mmCIF file of C-alpha atoms in Angstrom:
data_model
loop_
_atom_site.group_PDB
_atom_site.id
_atom_site.type_symbol
_atom_site.label_atom_id
_atom_site.label_comp_id
_atom_site.label_asym_id
_atom_site.label_seq_id
_atom_site.Cartn_x
_atom_site.Cartn_y
_atom_site.Cartn_z
ATOM 1 C CA MET A 1 59.616 -2.867 -16.863
ATOM 2 C CA LYS A 2 57.760 -3.222 -13.560
ATOM 3 C CA ARG A 3 55.960 0.081 -14.103
ATOM 4 C CA ARG A 4 54.791 -1.021 -17.550
ATOM 5 C CA ASN A 5 53.377 -4.225 -16.044
ATOM 6 C CA LEU A 6 51.806 -2.338 -13.139
ATOM 7 C CA TRP A 7 49.898 0.212 -15.219
ATOM 8 C CA PRO A 8 47.253 -2.176 -16.682
ATOM 9 C CA GLY A 9 46.752 -3.568 -13.177
ATOM 10 C CA LEU A 10 46.091 -0.085 -11.855
ATOM 11 C CA LEU A 11 43.505 0.442 -14.573
ATOM 12 C CA VAL A 12 41.735 -2.773 -13.607
ATOM 13 C CA LEU A 13 41.866 -1.841 -9.927
ATOM 14 C CA SER A 14 40.510 1.645 -10.637
ATOM 15 C CA ALA A 15 37.651 0.189 -12.665
ATOM 16 C CA LEU A 16 36.792 -2.187 -9.842
ATOM 17 C CA VAL A 17 36.809 0.576 -7.228
ATOM 18 C CA LEU A 18 35.346 3.459 -9.197
ATOM 19 C CA GLY A 19 33.386 1.646 -11.890
ATOM 20 C CA THR A 20 33.226 2.855 -15.462
ATOM 21 C CA PRO A 21 32.517 6.570 -16.044
ATOM 22 C CA ALA A 22 28.928 5.680 -16.984
ATOM 23 C CA GLN A 23 28.490 3.654 -13.777
ATOM 24 C CA ALA A 24 30.015 6.358 -11.623
ATOM 25 C CA GLN A 25 27.643 8.982 -13.018
ATOM 26 C CA LYS A 26 24.473 6.845 -13.041
ATOM 27 C CA LYS A 27 21.656 8.492 -11.072
ATOM 28 C CA VAL A 28 20.031 6.507 -8.286
ATOM 29 C CA LEU A 29 16.393 6.592 -7.168
ATOM 30 C CA ASN A 30 15.711 5.085 -3.747
ATOM 31 C CA LEU A 31 12.143 3.753 -3.741
ATOM 32 C CA TYR A 32 10.564 2.734 -0.415
ATOM 33 C CA ILE A 33 7.372 0.826 -1.196
ATOM 34 C CA TRP A 34 5.002 -1.939 -0.116
ATOM 35 C CA SER A 35 5.981 -5.467 -1.168
ATOM 36 C CA GLU A 36 4.738 -6.825 -4.517
ATOM 37 C CA TYR A 37 3.350 -3.399 -5.406
ATOM 38 C CA ILE A 38 4.994 -2.458 -8.688
ATOM 39 C CA ASP A 39 5.621 -4.295 -11.938
ATOM 40 C CA PRO A 40 9.400 -4.924 -12.181
ATOM 41 C CA GLN A 41 9.141 -4.044 -15.873
ATOM 42 C CA ILE A 42 8.057 -0.511 -14.911
ATOM 43 C CA ILE A 43 11.237 -0.188 -12.874
ATOM 44 C CA SER A 44 13.331 -1.409 -15.813
ATOM 45 C CA ASP A 45 11.587 0.932 -18.248
ATOM 46 C CA PHE A 46 12.119 3.924 -15.962
ATOM 47 C CA GLU A 47 15.796 3.063 -15.588
ATOM 48 C CA LYS A 48 16.198 2.905 -19.369
ATOM 49 C CA ALA A 49 14.246 6.127 -19.945
ATOM 50 C CA THR A 50 16.285 8.125 -17.410
ATOM 51 C CA GLY A 51 19.633 6.363 -17.414
ATOM 52 C CA SER A 52 19.187 5.720 -13.714
ATOM 53 C CA LYS A 53 19.284 2.866 -11.234
ATOM 54 C CA VAL A 54 16.295 2.209 -8.950
ATOM 55 C CA VAL A 55 17.025 0.708 -5.534
ATOM 56 C CA VAL A 56 13.848 -0.792 -4.051
ATOM 57 C CA THR A 57 13.333 -1.254 -0.292
ATOM 58 C CA LEU A 58 10.140 -2.819 1.068
ATOM 59 C CA TYR A 59 7.852 -2.278 4.040
ATOM 60 C CA GLU A 60 4.645 -3.964 5.222
ATOM 61 C CA SER A 61 2.802 -1.227 7.140
ATOM 62 C CA ASN A 62 2.451 2.545 7.186
ATOM 63 C CA GLU A 63 3.594 2.618 10.787
ATOM 64 C CA ASP A 64 6.821 0.768 9.927
ATOM 65 C CA MET A 65 7.451 3.178 7.076
ATOM 66 C CA VAL A 66 6.966 6.258 9.268
ATOM 67 C CA ALA A 67 9.234 4.833 11.971
ATOM 68 C CA LYS A 68 11.955 4.217 9.382
ATOM 69 C CA LEU A 69 11.699 7.774 8.060
ATOM 70 C CA GLN A 70 11.870 9.161 11.588
ATOM 71 C CA GLY A 71 14.959 7.052 12.196
ATOM 72 C CA GLY A 72 16.919 8.705 9.378
ATOM 73 C CA GLY A 73 15.213 7.354 6.273
ATOM 74 C CA VAL A 74 13.870 10.818 5.490
ATOM 75 C CA SER A 75 17.258 11.620 3.930
ATOM 76 C CA GLN A 76 17.779 8.118 2.508
ATOM 77 C CA TYR A 77 14.713 7.608 0.302
ATOM 78 C CA ASP A 78 13.469 9.582 -2.702
ATOM 79 C CA ILE A 79 9.925 8.161 -2.999
ATOM 80 C CA VAL A 80 7.568 6.644 -0.423
ATOM 81 C CA VAL A 81 4.030 5.334 -0.924
ATOM 82 C CA PRO A 82 1.890 6.218 2.127
ATOM 83 C CA THR A 83 -1.809 5.471 2.574
ATOM 84 C CA ASP A 84 -4.240 8.381 2.867
ATOM 85 C CA TYR A 85 -4.821 8.485 6.639
ATOM 86 C CA ILE A 86 -1.132 8.585 7.621
ATOM 87 C CA ILE A 87 -0.249 11.579 5.428
ATOM 88 C CA PRO A 88 -1.397 14.369 7.820
ATOM 89 C CA THR A 89 0.754 12.791 10.523
ATOM 90 C CA MET A 90 3.745 12.660 8.172
ATOM 91 C CA VAL A 91 3.272 16.310 7.255
ATOM 92 C CA LYS A 92 3.021 17.292 10.924
ATOM 93 C CA LEU A 93 6.227 15.377 11.652
ATOM 94 C CA ASN A 94 7.994 17.200 8.770
ATOM 95 C CA LEU A 95 8.679 13.913 6.983
ATOM 96 C CA LEU A 96 7.462 15.070 3.564
ATOM 97 C CA GLN A 97 8.210 17.958 1.260
ATOM 98 C CA PRO A 98 5.801 19.614 -1.188
ATOM 99 C CA ILE A 99 5.780 18.195 -4.688
ATOM 100 C CA GLN A 100 6.484 20.533 -7.604
ATOM 101 C CA LYS A 101 3.590 20.055 -10.004
ATOM 102 C CA ASN A 102 5.383 22.027 -12.720
ATOM 103 C CA LEU A 103 7.759 19.040 -12.895
ATOM 104 C CA ILE A 104 4.833 16.587 -13.152
ATOM 105 C CA PRO A 105 2.925 17.447 -16.370
ATOM 106 C CA ASN A 106 1.127 14.065 -16.240
ATOM 107 C CA PHE A 107 -0.649 15.174 -13.056
ATOM 108 C CA LYS A 108 -3.397 16.345 -15.407
ATOM 109 C CA ASN A 109 -4.188 12.696 -16.206
ATOM 110 C CA LEU A 110 -5.608 12.059 -12.727
ATOM 111 C CA ASN A 111 -9.323 11.654 -12.108
ATOM 112 C CA PRO A 112 -10.504 14.632 -9.988
ATOM 113 C CA LYS A 113 -12.355 12.150 -7.742
ATOM 114 C CA PHE A 114 -8.975 11.092 -6.367
ATOM 115 C CA THR A 115 -7.329 14.501 -5.990
ATOM 116 C CA ASN A 116 -7.773 17.358 -3.532
ATOM 117 C CA LEU A 117 -8.985 14.972 -0.810
ATOM 118 C CA SER A 118 -9.170 15.844 2.882
ATOM 119 C CA PHE A 119 -5.902 14.133 3.818
ATOM 120 C CA ASP A 120 -3.944 16.381 1.409
ATOM 121 C CA PRO A 121 -5.964 19.417 0.226
ATOM 122 C CA GLY A 122 -4.631 20.683 -3.078
ATOM 123 C CA ASN A 123 -2.279 17.704 -3.343
ATOM 124 C CA LEU A 124 0.522 19.752 -1.888
ATOM 125 C CA TYR A 125 2.450 16.645 -0.840
ATOM 126 C CA THR A 126 1.130 13.670 -2.798
ATOM 127 C CA ALA A 127 0.027 12.241 -6.112
ATOM 128 C CA PRO A 128 -2.422 9.276 -6.232
ATOM 129 C CA TYR A 129 -0.898 5.876 -6.974
ATOM 130 C CA GLN A 130 -3.540 3.123 -6.554
ATOM 131 C CA TRP A 131 -6.785 2.605 -4.663
ATOM 132 C CA GLY A 132 -8.589 -0.435 -3.362
ATOM 133 C CA THR A 133 -10.389 -2.099 -0.480
ATOM 134 C CA VAL A 134 -9.715 -4.280 2.551
ATOM 135 C CA GLY A 135 -11.996 -7.310 2.734
ATOM 136 C CA LEU A 136 -12.071 -11.067 3.152
ATOM 137 C CA ALA A 137 -10.443 -13.609 0.863
ATOM 138 C CA TYR A 138 -11.454 -17.223 1.348
ATOM 139 C CA ARG A 139 -10.936 -20.730 0.041
ATOM 140 C CA LYS A 140 -14.061 -21.967 -1.706
ATOM 141 C CA ASP A 141 -12.907 -25.537 -1.150
ATOM 142 C CA LYS A 142 -12.716 -24.978 2.630
ATOM 143 C CA VAL A 143 -15.523 -22.503 3.358
ATOM 144 C CA LYS A 144 -18.848 -24.243 2.792
ATOM 145 C CA LYS A 145 -20.951 -21.108 3.141
ATOM 146 C CA ALA A 146 -19.253 -17.788 2.485
ATOM 147 C CA VAL A 147 -21.373 -15.540 4.692
ATOM 148 C CA ARG A 148 -20.927 -12.007 3.394
ATOM 149 C CA SER A 149 -20.024 -10.690 6.821
ATOM 150 C CA TRP A 150 -17.078 -9.858 9.050
ATOM 151 C CA GLY A 151 -18.656 -12.517 11.252
ATOM 152 C CA LEU A 152 -16.562 -15.067 9.344
ATOM 153 C CA ILE A 153 -13.691 -13.985 11.571
ATOM 154 C CA PHE A 154 -15.275 -12.024 14.416
ATOM 155 C CA ASP A 155 -17.975 -14.569 15.373
ATOM 156 C CA ALA A 156 -16.759 -17.947 16.635
ATOM 157 C CA LYS A 157 -20.054 -19.547 15.572
ATOM 158 C CA GLN A 158 -19.571 -18.413 11.965
ATOM 159 C CA GLN A 159 -15.877 -19.312 11.771
ATOM 160 C CA GLN A 160 -15.087 -21.920 9.131
ATOM 161 C CA GLY A 161 -11.520 -23.046 9.536
ATOM 162 C CA PRO A 162 -8.271 -21.208 10.363
ATOM 163 C CA PHE A 163 -7.993 -17.532 9.473
ATOM 164 C CA THR A 164 -5.500 -14.664 9.535
ATOM 165 C CA LEU A 165 -5.879 -11.009 10.475
ATOM 166 C CA ILE A 166 -4.023 -8.236 8.689
ATOM 167 C CA ASP A 167 -1.285 -6.402 10.558
ATOM 168 C CA ASP A 168 -2.588 -2.979 9.569
ATOM 169 C CA GLN A 169 -3.880 -0.934 12.485
ATOM 170 C CA ARG A 170 -6.597 1.330 11.094
ATOM 171 C CA PRO A 171 -8.266 -1.069 8.604
ATOM 172 C CA MET A 172 -8.358 -3.838 11.211
ATOM 173 C CA ILE A 173 -9.818 -1.639 13.951
ATOM 174 C CA GLY A 174 -12.233 -0.176 11.420
ATOM 175 C CA ALA A 175 -13.432 -3.620 10.342
ATOM 176 C CA ALA A 176 -14.284 -4.552 13.935
ATOM 177 C CA ALA A 177 -16.062 -1.232 14.434
ATOM 178 C CA LEU A 178 -18.182 -1.768 11.310
ATOM 179 C CA TYR A 179 -19.028 -5.310 12.418
ATOM 180 C CA LEU A 180 -20.323 -3.873 15.713
ATOM 181 C CA GLY A 181 -22.377 -1.260 13.867
ATOM 182 C CA TYR A 182 -20.122 1.689 14.706
ATOM 183 C CA ASP A 183 -18.509 4.378 12.590
ATOM 184 C CA MET A 184 -15.291 2.937 11.188
ATOM 185 C CA ASN A 185 -13.437 5.999 12.505
ATOM 186 C CA THR A 186 -15.002 5.978 15.964
ATOM 187 C CA THR A 187 -13.034 7.499 18.834
ATOM 188 C CA ASP A 188 -15.725 6.837 21.436
ATOM 189 C CA LYS A 189 -14.020 5.166 24.409
ATOM 190 C CA THR A 190 -16.891 2.785 25.165
ATOM 191 C CA GLN A 191 -17.118 1.678 21.537
ATOM 192 C CA LEU A 192 -13.346 1.260 21.284
ATOM 193 C CA GLN A 193 -13.372 -0.961 24.378
ATOM 194 C CA LYS A 194 -15.846 -3.255 22.609
ATOM 195 C CA VAL A 195 -13.715 -3.143 19.456
ATOM 196 C CA GLN A 196 -10.732 -4.221 21.533
ATOM 197 C CA GLN A 197 -12.721 -7.101 23.010
ATOM 198 C CA VAL A 198 -13.762 -8.346 19.559
ATOM 199 C CA LEU A 199 -10.243 -8.124 18.111
ATOM 200 C CA THR A 200 -8.596 -9.683 21.160
ATOM 201 C CA GLU A 201 -11.002 -12.627 21.133
ATOM 202 C CA SER A 202 -10.613 -13.063 17.383
ATOM 203 C CA LYS A 203 -6.839 -12.936 17.628
ATOM 204 C CA LYS A 204 -6.885 -15.850 20.077
ATOM 205 C CA ARG A 205 -8.792 -17.975 17.531
ATOM 206 C CA SER A 206 -6.706 -16.866 14.573
ATOM 207 C CA ALA A 207 -3.264 -17.599 13.159
ATOM 208 C CA GLY A 208 -2.360 -14.056 14.213
ATOM 209 C CA PHE A 209 -1.716 -10.699 12.561
ATOM 210 C CA ILE A 210 0.192 -10.988 9.306
ATOM 211 C CA GLY A 211 1.591 -8.074 7.338
ATOM 212 C CA GLY A 212 1.239 -7.268 3.662
ATOM 213 C CA VAL A 213 0.915 -10.282 1.375
ATOM 214 C CA GLY A 214 1.198 -12.820 4.209
ATOM 215 C CA GLY A 215 -2.524 -13.587 4.301
ATOM 216 C CA LYS A 216 -2.548 -14.219 0.562
ATOM 217 C CA ASN A 217 0.366 -16.598 0.883
ATOM 218 C CA GLN A 218 -1.310 -18.571 3.668
ATOM 219 C CA LEU A 219 -4.425 -18.960 1.537
ATOM 220 C CA LEU A 220 -2.308 -20.278 -1.315
ATOM 221 C CA ALA A 221 -0.518 -22.653 1.031
ATOM 222 C CA GLY A 222 -3.863 -23.918 2.343
ATOM 223 C CA THR A 223 -2.958 -23.080 5.951
ATOM 224 C CA ALA A 224 -5.747 -20.481 6.111
ATOM 225 C CA ALA A 225 -9.358 -20.773 4.955
ATOM 226 C CA VAL A 226 -10.094 -17.054 5.367
ATOM 227 C CA ALA A 227 -7.827 -14.005 5.487
ATOM 228 C CA VAL A 228 -8.232 -10.265 5.854
ATOM 229 C CA VAL A 229 -6.434 -8.898 2.789
ATOM 230 C CA TYR A 230 -6.115 -6.058 0.331
ATOM 231 C CA ASN A 231 -8.288 -6.834 -2.684
ATOM 232 C CA GLY A 232 -5.415 -6.886 -5.189
ATOM 233 C CA ASP A 233 -3.603 -9.536 -3.178
ATOM 234 C CA ALA A 234 -6.743 -11.686 -3.193
ATOM 235 C CA LEU A 235 -7.127 -11.355 -6.952
ATOM 236 C CA ARG A 236 -3.506 -12.250 -7.635
ATOM 237 C CA ALA A 237 -3.925 -15.286 -5.387
ATOM 238 C CA ALA A 238 -7.044 -16.275 -7.352
ATOM 239 C CA LYS A 239 -4.915 -16.295 -10.510
ATOM 240 C CA GLU A 240 -2.752 -18.962 -8.911
ATOM 241 C CA ASN A 241 -5.605 -20.924 -7.341
ATOM 242 C CA ALA A 242 -9.171 -20.772 -8.655
ATOM 243 C CA ASN A 243 -10.456 -21.852 -5.228
ATOM 244 C CA ILE A 244 -9.676 -18.393 -3.813
ATOM 245 C CA ALA A 245 -12.360 -15.692 -3.895
ATOM 246 C CA TYR A 246 -12.820 -12.208 -2.422
ATOM 247 C CA LEU A 247 -15.765 -10.475 -0.799
ATOM 248 C CA ILE A 248 -16.546 -7.104 0.722
ATOM 249 C CA PRO A 249 -18.597 -7.688 3.902
ATOM 250 C CA GLN A 250 -22.155 -6.402 4.016
ATOM 251 C CA GLU A 251 -21.386 -4.271 7.087
ATOM 252 C CA GLY A 252 -18.982 -2.193 5.006
ATOM 253 C CA ALA A 253 -15.227 -1.978 4.597
ATOM 254 C CA ASN A 254 -12.233 0.295 4.210
ATOM 255 C CA ILE A 255 -11.525 2.007 0.914
ATOM 256 C CA TRP A 256 -7.985 3.323 0.736
ATOM 257 C CA GLN A 257 -5.778 5.346 -1.565
ATOM 258 C CA ASP A 258 -2.020 4.963 -1.681
ATOM 259 C CA ASN A 259 -0.002 7.922 -2.858
ATOM 260 C CA LEU A 260 3.415 8.872 -4.148
ATOM 261 C CA ALA A 261 5.279 11.285 -1.887
ATOM 262 C CA ILE A 262 8.793 12.682 -1.501
ATOM 263 C CA PRO A 263 10.581 12.570 1.875
ATOM 264 C CA ALA A 264 11.615 15.946 3.283
ATOM 265 C CA LYS A 265 15.339 15.426 2.629
ATOM 266 C CA ALA A 266 15.204 13.199 -0.447
ATOM 267 C CA PRO A 267 18.699 13.081 -1.974
ATOM 268 C CA HIS A 268 17.582 12.933 -5.625
ATOM 269 C CA LEU A 269 14.769 15.437 -5.962
ATOM 270 C CA GLU A 270 14.714 15.838 -9.750
ATOM 271 C CA LEU A 271 14.681 12.084 -10.319
ATOM 272 C CA ALA A 272 11.883 11.695 -7.747
ATOM 273 C CA HIS A 273 9.671 14.042 -9.751
ATOM 274 C CA GLN A 274 10.569 12.226 -12.961
ATOM 275 C CA PHE A 275 9.452 8.963 -11.346
ATOM 276 C CA ILE A 276 6.094 10.415 -10.275
ATOM 277 C CA ASN A 277 5.531 11.817 -13.750
ATOM 278 C CA PHE A 278 6.468 8.449 -15.295
ATOM 279 C CA ILE A 279 3.936 6.574 -13.128
ATOM 280 C CA LEU A 280 1.192 9.077 -14.046
ATOM 281 C CA ASN A 281 1.611 8.367 -17.761
ATOM 282 C CA GLY A 282 -1.601 6.737 -18.980
ATOM 283 C CA LYS A 283 -0.041 3.570 -20.380
ATOM 284 C CA VAL A 284 2.287 3.144 -17.394
ATOM 285 C CA GLY A 285 -0.618 3.693 -15.007
ATOM 286 C CA ALA A 286 -2.552 0.940 -16.767
ATOM 287 C CA GLN A 287 0.477 -1.354 -16.730
ATOM 288 C CA LEU A 288 0.699 -0.784 -12.974
ATOM 289 C CA SER A 289 -2.954 -1.642 -12.335
ATOM 290 C CA ASN A 290 -2.940 -4.583 -14.733
ATOM 291 C CA PHE A 291 -0.033 -5.982 -12.713
ATOM 292 C CA ASN A 292 -1.328 -5.142 -9.207
ATOM 293 C CA GLN A 293 -5.020 -5.679 -9.925
ATOM 294 C CA TYR A 294 -5.826 -2.567 -7.928
ATOM 295 C CA ALA A 295 -7.910 0.272 -9.319
ATOM 296 C CA THR A 296 -6.251 3.203 -11.050
ATOM 297 C CA PRO A 297 -6.915 6.856 -10.146
ATOM 298 C CA ASN A 298 -5.616 7.774 -13.615
ATOM 299 C CA SER A 299 -8.373 8.660 -16.105
ATOM 300 C CA SER A 300 -6.046 8.359 -19.100
ATOM 301 C CA ALA A 301 -5.131 4.804 -18.025
ATOM 302 C CA LEU A 302 -8.664 3.403 -18.113
ATOM 303 C CA LYS A 303 -8.698 2.704 -21.854
ATOM 304 C CA PHE A 304 -5.609 0.507 -21.420
ATOM 305 C CA ILE A 305 -6.924 -1.506 -18.460
ATOM 306 C CA LYS A 306 -7.740 -5.164 -19.156
ATOM 307 C CA PRO A 307 -11.523 -5.334 -19.822
ATOM 308 C CA GLN A 308 -11.958 -8.239 -17.403
ATOM 309 C CA ASP A 309 -10.395 -6.132 -14.631
ATOM 310 C CA LEU A 310 -12.341 -2.997 -15.494
ATOM 311 C CA ASN A 311 -15.574 -4.988 -15.227
ATOM 312 C CA ASN A 312 -14.566 -6.831 -12.058
ATOM 313 C CA PRO A 313 -16.529 -5.510 -9.036
ATOM 314 C CA ALA A 314 -13.785 -6.766 -6.734
ATOM 315 C CA ILE A 315 -11.531 -4.106 -8.304
ATOM 316 C CA TYR A 316 -14.025 -1.435 -9.352
ATOM 317 C CA PRO A 317 -16.939 -1.921 -6.910
ATOM 318 C CA LEU A 318 -20.533 -1.376 -7.986
ATOM 319 C CA PRO A 319 -22.302 1.793 -6.706
ATOM 320 C CA ALA A 320 -24.219 -0.098 -4.005
ATOM 321 C CA THR A 321 -20.954 -1.428 -2.630
ATOM 322 C CA MET A 322 -19.162 1.909 -2.956
ATOM 323 C CA ALA A 323 -21.835 3.399 -0.689
ATOM 324 C CA LYS A 324 -20.579 1.106 2.109
ATOM 325 C CA LEU A 325 -16.884 1.843 1.676
ATOM 326 C CA TYR A 326 -15.239 4.302 4.034
ATOM 327 C CA PHE A 327 -11.903 6.093 4.112
ATOM 328 C CA ASN A 328 -9.841 6.148 7.298
ATOM 329 C CA LYS A 329 -10.011 9.715 8.528
ATOM 330 C CA ALA A 330 -7.026 11.459 10.067
ATOM 331 C CA ILE A 331 -7.271 11.216 13.862
ATOM 332 C CA LYS A 332 -5.237 13.560 16.042
ATOM 333 C CA GLY A 333 -4.031 14.097 19.569
ATOM 334 C CA SER A 334 -5.427 12.148 22.474
ATOM 335 C CA ASP A 335 -7.832 10.232 20.225
ATOM 336 C CA MET A 336 -4.931 8.834 18.191
ATOM 337 C CA ARG A 337 -3.011 7.997 21.339
ATOM 338 C CA LEU A 338 -6.072 6.089 22.540
ATOM 339 C CA ILE A 339 -6.208 4.075 19.316
ATOM 340 C CA ASP A 340 -2.453 3.430 19.419
ATOM 341 C CA ALA A 341 -2.794 2.145 22.981
ATOM 342 C CA LEU A 342 -5.740 -0.059 21.979
ATOM 343 C CA TRP A 343 -3.703 -1.589 19.148
ATOM 344 C CA THR A 344 -0.733 -2.182 21.428
ATOM 345 C CA ASN A 345 -2.974 -3.926 23.942
ATOM 346 C CA ILE A 346 -4.502 -6.154 21.270
ATOM 347 C CA LYS A 347 -1.123 -7.115 19.814
ATOM 348 C CA SER A 348 0.375 -7.873 23.241
ATOM 349 C CA GLN A 349 -2.373 -10.261 24.387
#
């Protein structure tokens, strides 16, 4: 009699510990990505299409992401989303594995302008995800004269209210270099000393370095009048508050491309390739950009992009502006150590 009563209990206990057969066999994709950077509906649709579960973990800088991979994440995550300039370093550190293009038929949908670039010749390790710019977002109700210049933050005389800097090493150093009239990728020691002076002085007047979407959130809260931000964050903030606008400074700015990549010891390799192929579908690529308000590198997605976004120069800059946009180049050896030391000095003061 006791055994007959015990048996249903064992079934319940087994279900609690092991889950149902379907749950036990469900595939898992571990996605390591920037915050607020993918439409949750895309995640849900991918899960339904593949019978999988996507576990999302967030980071706020390329440097944080690389450190996490070096600390063991290389065998924990299936997909990461690195920015162009950091990819050669990741390859050198053996943090990425080559992608198998035969498992990504939608790779053909990509615009050739965004493939075979210097940071990953032949796209051996990456597939383009989104591209955009780093510029200045500001509150029109707090900034009386929006001077189209980095001087809004780097010149105390042009400052109009509290501002935030972005906690992203290369774009921030590059912005100061452009403001001073230098190459954004300068490694000249004398020029970098002046860059350090400008950033250190600006930091003292600012609300500090804030990662990811932090600048956007401070603009929305009204605690910042100006913020260095990624353009998509500025545009999403403008949807919530019409007083927020975005500009690309006349001195020039950083253009960046984020990419899908697979860590060297990714536990779910087949599913990782399925995810990349899913994102490169034309309609999914448009859904991604319509959500993020960043530009798509996917030619087949353009016809599905919202017309108001496609015609928005803050997302798809005009040719005259494109001529003043610069990629962060890969910097190696002692030059990179010099820039790392400069950034450490700025952050510590």
